[in-house]
C-alpha cells in the first residue's frame, strides 16, 4: 500500500510530452539505442527538470514508436523546457537528418493541467 501512495505522489509531480516517431525499417535498432543514449544524456544534463522517457514500439508497425517524456513540475520548468526542447531538436537533426519523422502528439506546454 505504501508503494502505491508513493508512486501516485511521484506521478502527480510530472508533466508529460508525447511524440510519435516513424523510422525507416533499417534504423529500428539504431533508434532504440539512440533513445537509451538520449535518455541518459538528458538525465545528466537536466537532472532537476528531466524525469525520464518511455519508448513504445507499435506491435503492428515495428517502425512506429511513441515516446512519452516526463519532466518534474518544479519552479522555472516552463522557462527551461524551451531550452531542453531546442537541445533535443538539435540532437535529432544532427543524428537523424531526414531519416525519421517526428511529430508532437501532446505537450504540457500547450495545455492546462486540470488534475
PDB file of C-alpha atoms in Angstrom:
ATOM      1  CA  UNK A   1       0.000   0.000   0.000  1.00  0.00           C
ATOM      2  CA  UNK A   2       2.803   2.454   0.831  1.00  0.00           C
ATOM      3  CA  UNK A   3       4.395   1.948  -2.614  1.00  0.00           C
ATOM      4  CA  UNK A   4       1.065   2.742  -4.259  1.00  0.00           C
ATOM      5  CA  UNK A   5       0.769   6.017  -2.344  1.00  0.00           C
ATOM      6  CA  UNK A   6       4.405   6.931  -3.018  1.00  0.00           C
ATOM      7  CA  UNK A   7       4.093   6.184  -6.743  1.00  0.00           C
ATOM      8  CA  UNK A   8       0.896   8.181  -7.006  1.00  0.00           C
ATOM      9  CA  UNK A   9       2.546  11.214  -5.464  1.00  0.00           C
ATOM     10  CA  UNK A  10       5.502  10.865  -7.825  1.00  0.00           C
ATOM     11  CA  UNK A  11       3.135  10.821 -10.804  1.00  0.00           C
ATOM     12  CA  UNK A  12       1.322  13.951  -9.611  1.00  0.00           C
ATOM     13  CA  UNK A  13       4.611  15.844  -9.856  1.00  0.00           C
ATOM     14  CA  UNK A  14       5.160  15.029 -13.564  1.00  0.00           C
ATOM     15  CA  UNK A  15       4.446  16.977 -16.729  1.00  0.00           C
ATOM     16  CA  UNK A  16       4.279  14.970 -19.944  1.00  0.00           C
ATOM     17  CA  UNK A  17       5.058  15.276 -23.621  1.00  0.00           C
ATOM     18  CA  UNK A  18       4.196  12.642 -26.200  1.00  0.00           C
ATOM     19  CA  UNK A  19       5.744  12.255 -29.657  1.00  0.00           C
ATOM     20  CA  UNK A  20       5.164   9.778 -32.463  1.00  0.00           C
ATOM     21  CA  UNK A  21       8.279   8.675 -34.304  1.00  0.00           C
ATOM     22  CA  UNK A  22       8.423   6.999 -37.709  1.00  0.00           C
ATOM     23  CA  UNK A  23      11.773   5.464 -38.657  1.00  0.00           C
ATOM     24  CA  UNK A  24      12.885   3.660 -41.769  1.00  0.00           C
ATOM     25  CA  UNK A  25      12.855  -0.100 -41.089  1.00  0.00           C
ATOM     26  CA  UNK A  26      16.637  -0.314 -41.407  1.00  0.00           C
ATOM     27  CA  UNK A  27      17.011   2.156 -38.496  1.00  0.00           C
ATOM     28  CA  UNK A  28      14.760   0.469 -35.920  1.00  0.00           C
ATOM     29  CA  UNK A  29      17.554  -0.931 -33.731  1.00  0.00           C
ATOM     30  CA  UNK A  30      19.642   2.220 -34.107  1.00  0.00           C
ATOM     31  CA  UNK A  31      16.685   4.335 -32.977  1.00  0.00           C
ATOM     32  CA  UNK A  32      16.125   2.184 -29.891  1.00  0.00           C
ATOM     33  CA  UNK A  33      19.807   2.530 -28.976  1.00  0.00           C
ATOM     34  CA  UNK A  34      19.663   6.281 -29.657  1.00  0.00           C
ATOM     35  CA  UNK A  35      16.662   6.628 -27.334  1.00  0.00           C
ATOM     36  CA  UNK A  36      18.557   4.957 -24.486  1.00  0.00           C
ATOM     37  CA  UNK A  37      21.537   7.248 -25.040  1.00  0.00           C
ATOM     38  CA  UNK A  38      19.366  10.366 -25.299  1.00  0.00           C
ATOM     39  CA  UNK A  39      17.605   9.407 -22.072  1.00  0.00           C
ATOM     40  CA  UNK A  40      20.943   9.110 -20.237  1.00  0.00           C
ATOM     41  CA  UNK A  41      22.179  12.395 -21.717  1.00  0.00           C
ATOM     42  CA  UNK A  42      19.063  14.254 -20.568  1.00  0.00           C
ATOM     43  CA  UNK A  43      19.284  12.724 -17.072  1.00  0.00           C
ATOM     44  CA  UNK A  44      22.847  14.024 -16.783  1.00  0.00           C
ATOM     45  CA  UNK A  45      22.325  17.445 -18.345  1.00  0.00           C
ATOM     46  CA  UNK A  46      18.945  18.364 -16.801  1.00  0.00           C
ATOM     47  CA  UNK A  47      18.637  16.373 -13.553  1.00  0.00           C
ATOM     48  CA  UNK A  48      16.473  18.945 -11.802  1.00  0.00           C
ATOM     49  CA  UNK A  49      13.905  19.015 -14.649  1.00  0.00           C
ATOM     50  CA  UNK A  50      14.066  15.746 -16.590  1.00  0.00           C
ATOM     51  CA  UNK A  51      12.295  12.692 -15.115  1.00  0.00           C
ATOM     52  CA  UNK A  52      12.825  10.243 -17.998  1.00  0.00           C
ATOM     53  CA  UNK A  53      11.225   8.768 -21.064  1.00  0.00           C
ATOM     54  CA  UNK A  54       9.322   5.664 -22.012  1.00  0.00           C
ATOM     55  CA  UNK A  55       9.642   4.284 -25.525  1.00  0.00           C
ATOM     56  CA  UNK A  56       6.865   2.162 -27.017  1.00  0.00           C
ATOM     57  CA  UNK A  57       7.073   0.264 -30.302  1.00  0.00           C
ATOM     58  CA  UNK A  58       3.923  -0.484 -32.281  1.00  0.00           C
ATOM     59  CA  UNK A  59       3.063  -4.185 -32.497  1.00  0.00           C
ATOM     60  CA  UNK A  60       1.557  -3.739 -35.958  1.00  0.00           C
ATOM     61  CA  UNK A  61       4.121  -1.409 -37.491  1.00  0.00           C
ATOM     62  CA  UNK A  62       7.565  -2.027 -35.971  1.00  0.00           C
ATOM     63  CA  UNK A  63       8.976   1.208 -37.410  1.00  0.00           C
ATOM     64  CA  UNK A  64       6.473   3.361 -35.488  1.00  0.00           C
ATOM     65  CA  UNK A  65       7.299   4.431 -31.935  1.00  0.00           C
ATOM     66  CA  UNK A  66       5.585   6.517 -29.297  1.00  0.00           C
ATOM     67  CA  UNK A  67       7.753   8.401 -26.820  1.00  0.00           C
ATOM     68  CA  UNK A  68       6.442   9.704 -23.509  1.00  0.00           C
ATOM     69  CA  UNK A  69       8.800  12.208 -21.926  1.00  0.00           C
ATOM     70  CA  UNK A  70       8.290  13.283 -18.317  1.00  0.00           C
ATOM     71  CA  UNK A  71       9.505  16.416 -16.571  1.00  0.00           C
ATOM     72  CA  UNK A  72       9.270  17.415 -12.928  1.00  0.00           C
ATOM     73  CA  UNK A  73       6.817  20.166 -12.102  1.00  0.00           C
ATOM     74  CA  UNK A  74       9.319  22.457 -10.411  1.00  0.00           C
ATOM     75  CA  UNK A  75       9.879  26.227 -10.438  1.00  0.00           C
ATOM     76  CA  UNK A  76      11.158  27.504 -13.805  1.00  0.00           C
ATOM     77  CA  UNK A  77      10.218  24.358 -15.742  1.00  0.00           C
ATOM     78  CA  UNK A  78       8.190  26.388 -18.250  1.00  0.00           C
ATOM     79  CA  UNK A  79      11.178  28.644 -18.846  1.00  0.00           C
ATOM     80  CA  UNK A  80      13.706  25.806 -19.035  1.00  0.00           C
ATOM     81  CA  UNK A  81      11.591  23.479 -21.172  1.00  0.00           C
ATOM     82  CA  UNK A  82      12.187  25.704 -24.193  1.00  0.00           C
ATOM     83  CA  UNK A  83      15.957  25.204 -23.868  1.00  0.00           C
ATOM     84  CA  UNK A  84      15.589  21.475 -23.267  1.00  0.00           C
ATOM     85  CA  UNK A  85      13.332  21.020 -26.310  1.00  0.00           C
ATOM     86  CA  UNK A  86      15.689  23.035 -28.501  1.00  0.00           C
ATOM     87  CA  UNK A  87      18.548  20.806 -27.343  1.00  0.00           C
ATOM     88  CA  UNK A  88      16.536  17.669 -28.150  1.00  0.00           C
ATOM     89  CA  UNK A  89      15.526  19.043 -31.566  1.00  0.00           C
ATOM     90  CA  UNK A  90      19.161  19.787 -32.442  1.00  0.00           C
ATOM     91  CA  UNK A  91      20.254  16.301 -31.393  1.00  0.00           C
ATOM     92  CA  UNK A  92      17.544  14.726 -33.561  1.00  0.00           C
ATOM     93  CA  UNK A  93      18.553  16.881 -36.547  1.00  0.00           C
ATOM     94  CA  UNK A  94      22.264  16.111 -36.129  1.00  0.00           C
ATOM     95  CA  UNK A  95      21.798  12.376 -35.733  1.00  0.00           C
ATOM     96  CA  UNK A  96      18.836  11.577 -37.985  1.00  0.00           C
ATOM     97  CA  UNK A  97      18.552  14.358 -40.570  1.00  0.00           C
ATOM     98  CA  UNK A  98      15.676  13.166 -42.840  1.00  0.00           C
ATOM     99  CA  UNK A  99      15.759   9.519 -41.837  1.00  0.00           C
ATOM    100  CA  UNK A 100      12.930   9.729 -39.324  1.00  0.00           C
ATOM    101  CA  UNK A 101       9.706  11.663 -38.949  1.00  0.00           C
ATOM    102  CA  UNK A 102       8.933  13.057 -35.511  1.00  0.00           C
ATOM    103  CA  UNK A 103       5.616  14.656 -34.631  1.00  0.00           C
ATOM    104  CA  UNK A 104       4.349  16.034 -31.362  1.00  0.00           C
ATOM    105  CA  UNK A 105       1.073  14.487 -30.258  1.00  0.00           C
ATOM    106  CA  UNK A 106       0.833  16.207 -26.883  1.00  0.00           C
ATOM    107  CA  UNK A 107       2.888  18.781 -24.995  1.00  0.00           C
ATOM    108  CA  UNK A 108       2.238  20.040 -21.485  1.00  0.00           C
ATOM    109  CA  UNK A 109       3.416  23.467 -22.700  1.00  0.00           C
ATOM    110  CA  UNK A 110       0.333  23.803 -24.892  1.00  0.00           C
ATOM    111  CA  UNK A 111      -2.245  22.574 -22.387  1.00  0.00           C
ATOM    112  CA  UNK A 112      -3.514  23.378 -18.917  1.00  0.00           C
ATOM    113  CA  UNK A 113      -3.367  20.515 -16.443  1.00  0.00           C
ATOM    114  CA  UNK A 114      -6.598  20.120 -14.501  1.00  0.00           C
ATOM    115  CA  UNK A 115      -5.569  17.320 -12.091  1.00  0.00           C
TER     116      UNK A 115
END
